[in-house]
XYZ file of C-alpha atoms in Angstrom:
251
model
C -51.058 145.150 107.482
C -53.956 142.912 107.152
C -56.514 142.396 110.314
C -55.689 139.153 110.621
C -51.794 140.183 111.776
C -53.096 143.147 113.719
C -55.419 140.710 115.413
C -52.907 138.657 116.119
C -50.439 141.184 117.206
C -52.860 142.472 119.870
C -53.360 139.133 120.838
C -49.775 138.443 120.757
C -48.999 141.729 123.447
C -52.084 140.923 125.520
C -50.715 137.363 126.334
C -47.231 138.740 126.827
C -48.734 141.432 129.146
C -50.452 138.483 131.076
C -47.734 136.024 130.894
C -45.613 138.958 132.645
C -48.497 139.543 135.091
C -49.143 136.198 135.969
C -45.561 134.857 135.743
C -44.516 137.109 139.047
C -47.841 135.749 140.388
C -46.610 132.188 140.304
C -43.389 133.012 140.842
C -43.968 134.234 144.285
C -47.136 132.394 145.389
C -46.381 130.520 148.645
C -49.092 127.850 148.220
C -48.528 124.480 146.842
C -49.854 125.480 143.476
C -51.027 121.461 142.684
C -53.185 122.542 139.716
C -50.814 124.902 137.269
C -47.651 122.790 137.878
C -50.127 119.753 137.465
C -51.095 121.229 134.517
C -47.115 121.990 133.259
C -45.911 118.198 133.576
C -49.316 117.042 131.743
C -48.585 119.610 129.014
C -44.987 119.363 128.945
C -44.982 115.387 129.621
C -47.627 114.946 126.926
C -46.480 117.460 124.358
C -43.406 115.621 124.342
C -44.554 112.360 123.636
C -47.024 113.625 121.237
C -44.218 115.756 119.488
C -42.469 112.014 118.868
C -45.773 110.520 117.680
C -47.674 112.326 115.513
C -47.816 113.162 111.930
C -45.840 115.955 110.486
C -45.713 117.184 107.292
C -43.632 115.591 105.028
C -41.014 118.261 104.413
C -37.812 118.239 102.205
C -34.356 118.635 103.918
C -36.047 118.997 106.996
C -38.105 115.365 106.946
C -38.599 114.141 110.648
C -36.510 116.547 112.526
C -38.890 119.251 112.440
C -40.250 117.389 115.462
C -37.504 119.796 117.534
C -39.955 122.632 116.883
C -41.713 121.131 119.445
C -38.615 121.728 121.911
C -36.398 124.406 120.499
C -38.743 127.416 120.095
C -40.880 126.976 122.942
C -37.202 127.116 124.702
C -36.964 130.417 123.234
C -40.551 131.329 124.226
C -40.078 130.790 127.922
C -36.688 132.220 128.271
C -38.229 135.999 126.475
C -41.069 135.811 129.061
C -39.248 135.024 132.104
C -36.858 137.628 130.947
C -39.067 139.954 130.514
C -40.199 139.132 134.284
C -36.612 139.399 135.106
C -36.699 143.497 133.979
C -39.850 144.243 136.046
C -38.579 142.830 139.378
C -35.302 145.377 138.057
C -37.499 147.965 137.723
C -39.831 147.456 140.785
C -36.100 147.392 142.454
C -34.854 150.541 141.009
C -38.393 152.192 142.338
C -38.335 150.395 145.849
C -35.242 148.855 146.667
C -35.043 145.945 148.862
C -33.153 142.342 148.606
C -36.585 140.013 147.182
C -36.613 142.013 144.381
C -33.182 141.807 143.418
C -33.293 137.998 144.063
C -35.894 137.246 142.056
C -34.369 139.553 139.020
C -31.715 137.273 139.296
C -33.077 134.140 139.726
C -35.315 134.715 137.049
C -32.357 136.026 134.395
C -30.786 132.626 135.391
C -33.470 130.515 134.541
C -33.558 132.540 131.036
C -30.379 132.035 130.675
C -30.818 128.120 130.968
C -33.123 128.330 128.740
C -31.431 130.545 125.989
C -28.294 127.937 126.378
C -31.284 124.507 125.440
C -32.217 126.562 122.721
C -28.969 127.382 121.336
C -27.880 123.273 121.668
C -31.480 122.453 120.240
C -30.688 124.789 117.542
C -27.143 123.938 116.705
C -28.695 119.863 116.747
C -31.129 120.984 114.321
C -28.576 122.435 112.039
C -26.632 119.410 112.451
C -29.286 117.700 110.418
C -30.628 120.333 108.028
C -27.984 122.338 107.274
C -25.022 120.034 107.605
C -23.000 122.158 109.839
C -23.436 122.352 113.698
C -22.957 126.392 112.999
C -23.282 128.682 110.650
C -22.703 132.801 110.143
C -26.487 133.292 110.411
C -27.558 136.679 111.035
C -29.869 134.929 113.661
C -27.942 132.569 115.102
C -25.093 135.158 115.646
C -28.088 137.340 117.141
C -28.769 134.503 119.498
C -25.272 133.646 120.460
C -24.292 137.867 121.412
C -27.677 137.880 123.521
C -26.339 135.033 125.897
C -23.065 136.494 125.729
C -24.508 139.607 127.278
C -26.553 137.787 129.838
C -23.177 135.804 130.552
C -21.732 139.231 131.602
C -24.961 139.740 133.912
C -23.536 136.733 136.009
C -20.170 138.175 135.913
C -20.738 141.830 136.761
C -22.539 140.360 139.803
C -19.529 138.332 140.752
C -17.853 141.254 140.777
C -19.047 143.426 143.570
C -18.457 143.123 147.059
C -21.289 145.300 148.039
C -25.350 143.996 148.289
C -26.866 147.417 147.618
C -23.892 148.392 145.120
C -23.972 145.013 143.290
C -28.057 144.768 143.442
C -28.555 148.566 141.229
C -25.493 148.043 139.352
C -27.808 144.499 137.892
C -30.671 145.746 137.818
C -29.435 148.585 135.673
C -27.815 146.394 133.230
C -30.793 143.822 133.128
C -32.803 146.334 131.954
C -30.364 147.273 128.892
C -29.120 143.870 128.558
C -33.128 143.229 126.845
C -32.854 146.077 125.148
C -30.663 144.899 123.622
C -31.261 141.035 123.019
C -34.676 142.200 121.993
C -33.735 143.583 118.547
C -30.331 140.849 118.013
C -33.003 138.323 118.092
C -36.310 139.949 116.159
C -34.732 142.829 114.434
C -31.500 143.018 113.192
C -31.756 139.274 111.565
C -34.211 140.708 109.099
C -32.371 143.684 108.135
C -29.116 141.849 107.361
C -30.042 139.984 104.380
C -30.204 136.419 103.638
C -30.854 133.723 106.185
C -30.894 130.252 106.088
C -33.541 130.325 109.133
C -37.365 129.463 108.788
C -39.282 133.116 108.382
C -35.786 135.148 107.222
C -35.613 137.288 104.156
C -37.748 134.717 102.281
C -37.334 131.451 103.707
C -41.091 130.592 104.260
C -41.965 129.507 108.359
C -43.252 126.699 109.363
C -46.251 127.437 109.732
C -46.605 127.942 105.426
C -46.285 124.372 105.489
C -48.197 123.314 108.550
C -51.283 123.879 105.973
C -53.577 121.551 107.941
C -52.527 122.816 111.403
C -51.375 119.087 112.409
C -48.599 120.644 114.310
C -50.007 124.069 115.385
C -52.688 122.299 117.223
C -50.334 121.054 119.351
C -47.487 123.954 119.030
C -49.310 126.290 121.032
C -49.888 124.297 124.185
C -46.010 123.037 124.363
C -45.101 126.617 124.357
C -47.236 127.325 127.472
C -46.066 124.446 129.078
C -42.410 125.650 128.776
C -43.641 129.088 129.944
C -45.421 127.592 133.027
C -41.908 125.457 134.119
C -40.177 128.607 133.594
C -42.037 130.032 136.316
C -41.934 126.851 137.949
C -37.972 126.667 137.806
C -37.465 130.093 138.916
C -40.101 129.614 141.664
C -37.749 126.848 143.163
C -34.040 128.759 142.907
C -35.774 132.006 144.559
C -36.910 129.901 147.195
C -33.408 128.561 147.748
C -31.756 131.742 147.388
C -34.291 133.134 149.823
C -32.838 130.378 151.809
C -29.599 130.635 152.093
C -29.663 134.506 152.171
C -31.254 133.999 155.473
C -29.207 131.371 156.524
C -26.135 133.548 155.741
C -27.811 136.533 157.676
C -27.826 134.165 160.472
């Protein structure tokens, strides 16, 4: 491994260790917060616009629509972190149980689930175009699919129990196993299973081997944290509601 990819991959673990850390932080902050969400439309509003506008690489096959990497990873950047927020407020509950921390394990699975579903419809649109098929028996696609199959069941099991306490461990148990396992279906097993048709599989060079001027990395990186920061945002909002109407039913 060369230092450049260890560098990176430290870099990549400390901003998924603070994206974690400061995720709950906005999650659960009871001030306005004008500034960050400020800062989420402006990033999100503007990465948009300039995801429409500016020059891309002209690409075979792929031509204009590689614009949707602007929308359709970012997707799947924000639903892994707020997941990943999701299984701490499981574990804090399995440690110290108590109703806000099963809420906002919930909430915030739901909002990754949201996600997940965008990305698999920005995904399937992209294929549409590049591939000529709105599916195909990708290893990764497939990957993607069983992951929101198994966050689908989340909802369910939840549905299913009568009991808070019961139905509150019972989640948080599976929510912890549930990334387990979407973890390697969507990083691991794809590039053990042989040929892909998806950017970075067995072969099929990334993106960013032909982003060789960093026109679209420049502004890559900043969409991503914008869809990170309305995560947050989102799941801010439904705990707030469920907070809401669990005291409202209490009453």
């Amino acid at each position: 491994m060369t230092n450049a990819k260890i560098i990176g991959s430290v870099l990549g673990l400390l901003f998924t260790v603070l994206g974690v850390w400061g995720g709950q932080r906005l999650i659960e902050q009871r001030s306005a917060g004008w500034f960050w969400k400020a800062l989420t439309v402006l990033l999100l509003v503007g990465g948009s616009a300039a995801g429409f506008l500016i020059s891309v690489p002209p690409l075979p096959i792929v031509n204009e629509s590689i614009r949707n990497l602007f929308f359709h990873v970012p997707m799947w950047f924000s639903m892994i972190m707020v997941l990943m927020v999701s299984v701490w407020y499981s574990i804090q509950y399995l440690r110290n149980p108590s109703a806000r921390l099963d809420i906002l394990a919930h909430e915030s699975a739901k909002t990754g689930i949201v996600l997940g579903l965008l990305g698999l419809a920005t995904g399937s649109l992209w294929a549409k175009f590049t591939w000529g098929a709105w599916w195909t028996p990708d290893p990764r696609l497939n990957g993607a699919a069983v992951a929101m199959l198994i966050y689908g069941a989340y909802l369910v099991l939840r549905g299913s129990f009568r009991d808070d306490q019961q139905r509150a461990r019972v989640s948080a148990i599976y929510n912890i196993f549930a990334f387990a396992a979407v973890v390697p279906l969507l990083f691991i097993l794809p590039r053990l299973s042989g040929p892909s048709l998806h950017p970075g599989q067995t072969g099929n060079p990334g993106f960013s081997q032909y982003d060789l001027d960093d026109t679209m990395r420049k502004l890559f990186y900043p969409v991503v944290i914008g869809w990170i920061l309305f995560a947050f945002w989102l799941t801010q909002v439904s705990s707030r509601f469920a907070f809401l109407q669990s005291k409202y039913d209490e009453n």
